[in-house]
Amino acid sequence: GAVVSQHPSWVICKSGTSVKIECRSLDFQATTMFWYRQFPKQSLMLMATSNEGSKATYEQGVEKDKFLINHASLTLSTLTVTSAHPEDSSFYICSARAGLAGGCTDTQYFGPGTRLTVL
Amino acid sequence: GQQLNQSPQSMFIQEGEDVSMNCTSSSIFNTWLWYKQEPGEGPVLLIALYKAGELTSNGRLTAQFGITRKDSFLNISASIPSDVGIYFCPTASSGDKLTFGTGTRLAVRP
């Protein structure tokens, strides 16, 4: 149980285009999903917290107009990187927190990540 | 601000050896988690610790939550090549946000 998927697993795009990444909790409902970014050989950095049915909460230094987050249902959150540029190239990872019925609330289950390369 | 230190930063060991790594923090936490990340993948939860002093095992892995709630260690016994990866020990703060350290990179020589 507690499987989280991401789509696509990798994407290459031209500078200036927008890219949408999906995060799905496959076998549990996730009231909260988190989006992280990881640069090569670095740790995971939290970008934003996404709550179903409400606006996402962004970490300091993360542009909310650049990284649009939508959490339309209890099993789906999307991250759209708008007008992507080469410096946005990174590994984007989502995680989903199971509700009380699914286990301890502090446990986050991570997706497999999406490798974004902007040319 | 909160500081999370992982030690060692990297390890290169022989297959069959035991491994020990730890995390320390300047703050007190109620939860400590251990994740493993393989190249090109997302982190996978290994062990979750919720009580000070708690000792939990998962197969060849054993983790303990320090009594002071400022540290935790992870031991891997009889390492195998598939143990290769980066081990993270994030802690949970308000709103269940996880703070990740720099990780411990483990390489296992067959």
Coordinates of C-alpha atoms in Angstrom, one line a residue:
Chain A
G1 CA 0.0 0.0 0.0
A2 CA 0.8 3.7 0.1
V3 CA 1.9 4.0 -3.5
V4 CA 2.5 7.4 -5.1
S5 CA 3.0 7.8 -8.8
Q6 CA 4.3 10.7 -10.9
H7 CA 3.8 11.5 -14.6
P8 CA 5.8 12.0 -16.6
S9 CA 8.9 10.4 -15.3
W10 CA 11.1 12.6 -17.4
V11 CA 10.5 15.5 -19.8
I12 CA 12.7 17.6 -22.1
C13 CA 11.3 20.9 -23.2
K14 CA 12.3 24.1 -24.9
S15 CA 12.9 27.3 -22.9
G16 CA 9.7 29.3 -22.5
T17 CA 7.3 26.4 -22.5
S18 CA 5.2 25.3 -19.6
V19 CA 5.4 21.8 -18.2
K20 CA 2.8 20.0 -16.0
I21 CA 3.7 17.2 -13.6
E22 CA 1.1 15.0 -12.0
C23 CA 1.3 13.4 -8.6
R24 CA -1.2 10.7 -7.7
S25 CA -1.8 8.7 -4.6
L26 CA -2.9 5.3 -6.0
D27 CA -4.3 3.4 -3.0
F28 CA -5.0 6.1 -0.4
Q29 CA -6.5 9.5 -0.1
A30 CA -4.0 12.3 0.5
T31 CA -5.4 15.5 2.0
T32 CA -1.9 17.0 1.8
M33 CA 0.7 16.6 -0.9
F34 CA 4.2 18.2 -0.9
W35 CA 6.4 19.2 -3.8
Y36 CA 10.2 19.0 -3.6
R37 CA 13.0 19.9 -5.9
Q38 CA 16.4 18.2 -5.9
F39 CA 19.4 19.4 -7.8
P40 CA 22.2 17.0 -8.6
K41 CA 24.0 15.7 -5.6
Q42 CA 21.9 17.8 -3.3
S43 CA 19.2 17.2 -0.8
L44 CA 15.5 17.5 -1.3
M45 CA 14.2 21.1 -0.8
L46 CA 10.5 21.6 -0.1
M47 CA 8.9 23.9 -2.5
A48 CA 5.3 24.0 -1.4
T49 CA 2.6 22.2 0.6
S50 CA -0.6 21.4 -1.3
N51 CA -3.9 20.9 0.5
E52 CA -6.9 19.5 -1.3
G53 CA -9.4 22.2 -2.1
S54 CA -7.3 25.2 -1.0
K55 CA -4.4 27.2 -2.1
A56 CA -0.9 25.8 -1.8
T57 CA 1.5 27.2 0.7
Y58 CA 4.9 28.1 -0.8
E59 CA 8.2 28.0 0.9
Q60 CA 10.2 31.2 1.1
G61 CA 12.0 32.0 -2.2
V62 CA 9.7 29.8 -4.3
E63 CA 7.7 31.9 -6.8
K64 CA 4.0 30.9 -6.7
D65 CA 3.3 32.4 -10.2
K66 CA 6.2 30.3 -11.6
F67 CA 5.3 27.1 -10.0
L68 CA 1.5 26.6 -10.1
I69 CA 0.1 24.0 -7.9
N70 CA -3.4 22.5 -8.1
H71 CA -4.8 19.9 -5.7
A72 CA -8.2 19.2 -7.2
S73 CA -8.9 15.9 -5.6
L74 CA -7.7 13.7 -2.7
T75 CA -5.6 11.7 -5.0
L76 CA -4.2 14.2 -7.5
S77 CA -2.0 17.2 -7.3
T78 CA -0.3 18.9 -10.2
L79 CA 2.7 21.2 -10.5
T80 CA 3.0 23.4 -13.5
V81 CA 6.4 25.0 -14.2
T82 CA 5.4 28.0 -16.3
S83 CA 7.8 29.5 -18.9
A84 CA 10.5 27.1 -18.0
H85 CA 14.1 28.1 -18.3
P86 CA 17.3 26.0 -18.1
E87 CA 17.8 26.9 -14.4
D88 CA 14.5 25.2 -13.7
S89 CA 16.0 21.9 -14.8
S90 CA 15.9 19.6 -11.8
F91 CA 14.4 16.5 -10.3
Y92 CA 10.9 17.2 -9.0
I93 CA 9.5 14.9 -6.4
C94 CA 6.1 14.8 -4.8
S95 CA 5.0 13.2 -1.6
A96 CA 1.6 12.4 -0.2
R97 CA 0.6 12.2 3.5
A98 CA -1.9 9.6 4.4
G99 CA -4.8 10.7 6.5
L100 CA -5.4 9.3 10.0
A101 CA -7.1 6.2 8.6
G102 CA -4.0 5.3 6.6
G103 CA -1.5 5.4 9.4
C104 CA 0.6 7.9 11.3
T105 CA 0.0 11.4 10.0
D106 CA 3.7 12.3 9.9
T107 CA 4.6 9.6 7.3
Q108 CA 5.0 10.9 3.8
Y109 CA 5.2 8.6 0.8
F110 CA 7.2 9.8 -2.1
G111 CA 6.6 9.5 -5.8
P112 CA 9.4 8.3 -8.1
G113 CA 10.2 11.8 -9.3
T114 CA 10.2 13.7 -12.6
R115 CA 13.4 14.7 -14.3
L116 CA 12.9 18.0 -16.1
T117 CA 15.4 19.2 -18.6
V118 CA 14.9 22.6 -20.1
L119 CA 17.0 23.3 -23.2
Chain B
G1 CA 17.0 27.9 12.5
Q2 CA 16.9 24.2 12.7
Q3 CA 20.1 22.3 11.8
L4 CA 20.1 18.7 10.7
N5 CA 23.5 17.0 10.4
Q6 CA 24.1 13.6 8.9
S7 CA 27.2 11.6 9.4
P8 CA 29.2 10.4 7.6
Q9 CA 28.6 12.2 4.4
S10 CA 29.6 9.1 2.4
M11 CA 30.7 5.6 3.0
F12 CA 32.4 3.0 0.8
I13 CA 32.3 -0.4 2.3
Q14 CA 32.8 -4.1 1.5
E15 CA 29.8 -6.3 1.0
G16 CA 29.0 -8.1 4.2
E17 CA 30.1 -5.3 6.5
D18 CA 27.8 -3.6 9.0
V19 CA 27.0 0.1 8.5
S20 CA 26.2 2.7 11.0
M21 CA 25.1 6.3 10.3
N22 CA 23.5 9.0 12.4
C23 CA 21.7 12.2 12.4
T24 CA 21.8 15.0 15.0
S25 CA 19.8 18.1 15.4
S26 CA 19.9 21.3 17.3
S27 CA 16.2 21.0 18.0
I28 CA 14.0 18.5 19.7
F29 CA 11.6 16.5 17.5
N30 CA 8.7 14.1 18.1
T31 CA 9.2 12.1 14.9
W32 CA 12.2 10.9 13.1
L33 CA 12.1 9.1 9.8
W34 CA 14.7 7.2 7.7
Y35 CA 14.4 7.1 4.0
K36 CA 16.6 5.6 1.3
Q37 CA 16.9 7.2 -2.2
E38 CA 18.2 5.2 -5.1
P39 CA 19.6 7.0 -8.2
G40 CA 16.8 8.6 -10.3
E41 CA 14.1 7.6 -7.8
G42 CA 12.1 9.1 -5.0
P43 CA 12.9 8.4 -1.3
V44 CA 11.4 5.2 0.1
L45 CA 10.5 5.1 3.8
L46 CA 12.6 2.6 5.7
I47 CA 11.7 3.2 9.4
A48 CA 9.6 5.6 11.3
L49 CA 10.4 6.5 14.9
Y50 CA 7.9 8.2 17.2
K51 CA 9.1 7.9 20.8
A52 CA 12.3 8.9 22.5
G53 CA 14.4 5.8 23.0
E54 CA 12.4 3.8 20.5
L55 CA 14.4 1.0 18.8
T56 CA 12.8 -0.4 15.6
S57 CA 14.0 -3.0 13.1
N58 CA 13.1 -3.6 9.5
G59 CA 14.9 -6.7 8.3
R60 CA 18.6 -5.9 8.4
L61 CA 18.0 -2.3 9.3
T62 CA 17.7 -1.1 12.9
A63 CA 17.1 2.5 13.9
Q64 CA 16.9 4.2 17.3
F65 CA 15.4 7.5 18.3
G66 CA 17.7 9.2 20.9
I67 CA 16.6 9.8 24.4
T68 CA 17.2 13.5 24.1
R69 CA 15.1 13.5 20.9
K70 CA 17.9 15.3 19.2
D71 CA 19.5 12.4 17.4
S72 CA 18.9 9.1 15.7
F73 CA 21.0 6.3 14.2
L74 CA 20.5 3.7 11.5
N75 CA 22.4 0.5 11.4
I76 CA 22.5 -1.9 8.4
S77 CA 23.8 -5.4 9.1
A78 CA 25.6 -7.6 6.6
S79 CA 25.4 -5.0 3.7
I80 CA 24.6 -6.2 0.2
P81 CA 25.1 -4.3 -3.1
S82 CA 21.4 -3.3 -3.3
D83 CA 21.9 -1.2 -0.1
V84 CA 23.6 1.4 -2.3
G85 CA 21.9 4.7 -2.2
I86 CA 21.5 7.9 -0.2
Y87 CA 20.0 7.6 3.2
F88 CA 18.1 10.6 4.6
C89 CA 16.8 11.2 8.1
P90 CA 14.2 14.0 7.8
T91 CA 12.4 15.3 10.8
A92 CA 8.8 16.5 10.9
S93 CA 8.0 20.0 12.0
S94 CA 4.8 22.0 12.1
G95 CA 2.4 21.1 9.4
D96 CA 4.1 17.8 8.9
K97 CA 6.8 19.5 6.8
L98 CA 9.9 17.4 6.5
T99 CA 13.3 18.9 6.7
F100 CA 16.0 16.9 4.9
G101 CA 19.7 16.8 5.7
T102 CA 22.4 16.3 3.2
G103 CA 22.1 12.5 3.4
T104 CA 24.7 9.7 3.7
R105 CA 25.8 8.2 0.4
L106 CA 26.5 4.5 0.7
A107 CA 28.5 2.5 -1.8
V108 CA 28.9 -1.2 -1.4
R109 CA 31.8 -3.1 -3.0
P110 CA 30.9 -6.6 -4.0

